[in-house]
């Protein structure tokens, strides 16, 4: 199956590398209803879940492209996510603006490895999304080495949640989700063992921002996406790194529906980065990482 998206790179102003599709055509949602409602309340978001086709329309109207995904945390949540097959098919229908990433449940062991291969070779996904806190796994644990090795062999990147999470925030026990599993230092181990696996550390890694910056500086195969936080709340160290020594490794991401790209871009403009830095963060770095050069 052809996996190449049909995006006219010159025609889009930005590539949002962090967009959740939380519902499929059958109505199945990414997480249990109560958890979804708790997250919306935490973020104060009025954005309703969009299907993959609705997401495509949203980004097409803005002249942008987007990386779309869901998260498979079936074992930990006791809830199967919205259909990844449906998501991938929708991205193919909307290849002018969408790039599909897959997701597998790491706790399913060898079955997760087989599913990752299926999603790349049969569905044409161009990467994978993981959320260690929600999926309840330590990415540095050796039991997950076969999964990382398989993805490394298939030469597609992974986006991995880091830092604090809105999932379960404000609920008793935080829904049982452990923030420690999303410490970016756990990904330093993965990056060291799998030097050809491109790892995107998702979000400003509060409260481990300095750790993430150190990893991105030290490991050539690591990146940072800036989603989930308004740029006006970025730490001074992150603002400085994105302007200077890590400008070639920073990626625009919104975290829709938690944060809209409109809000993110409005606040990003307040940082007054030079035009060349803006181009790198908003589009050029993603083009290079995802192999979208035309």
PDB file of C-alpha atoms in Angstrom, residues 39 56 83-84 96 100 123 129 131 143 145 191 193 198 206 217 236 242 257 280 283:
ATOM      1  CA  UNK A  39     -10.639  16.138  30.479  1.00  0.00           C
ATOM      2  CA  UNK A  56      -9.820  17.315   7.551  1.00  0.00           C
ATOM      3  CA  UNK A  83     -11.161   2.527  15.115  1.00  0.00           C
ATOM      4  CA  UNK A  84      -7.630   3.081  13.858  1.00  0.00           C
ATOM      5  CA  UNK A  96      -4.247  16.609   0.900  1.00  0.00           C
ATOM      6  CA  UNK A 100      -2.339   9.175   9.927  1.00  0.00           C
ATOM      7  CA  UNK A 123      -3.135   0.741   6.734  1.00  0.00           C
ATOM      8  CA  UNK A 129       1.330   7.751  19.177  1.00  0.00           C
ATOM      9  CA  UNK A 131       0.819   7.901  26.141  1.00  0.00           C
ATOM     10  CA  UNK A 143       9.875  -5.849  27.828  1.00  0.00           C
ATOM     11  CA  UNK A 145      12.243  -3.451  23.370  1.00  0.00           C
ATOM     12  CA  UNK A 191      16.673   6.837  22.241  1.00  0.00           C
ATOM     13  CA  UNK A 193      19.076   1.849  22.630  1.00  0.00           C
ATOM     14  CA  UNK A 198      12.895   9.071  15.697  1.00  0.00           C
ATOM     15  CA  UNK A 206       6.211  20.092  32.779  1.00  0.00           C
ATOM     16  CA  UNK A 217      20.332  18.403  22.671  1.00  0.00           C
ATOM     17  CA  UNK A 236      12.059  30.885  29.501  1.00  0.00           C
ATOM     18  CA  UNK A 242      13.289  27.094  20.379  1.00  0.00           C
ATOM     19  CA  UNK A 257      -9.410  19.464  20.831  1.00  0.00           C
ATOM     20  CA  UNK A 280      11.163  25.879  10.835  1.00  0.00           C
ATOM     21  CA  UNK A 283       6.397  23.559   8.924  1.00  0.00           C
TER      22      UNK A 283
END
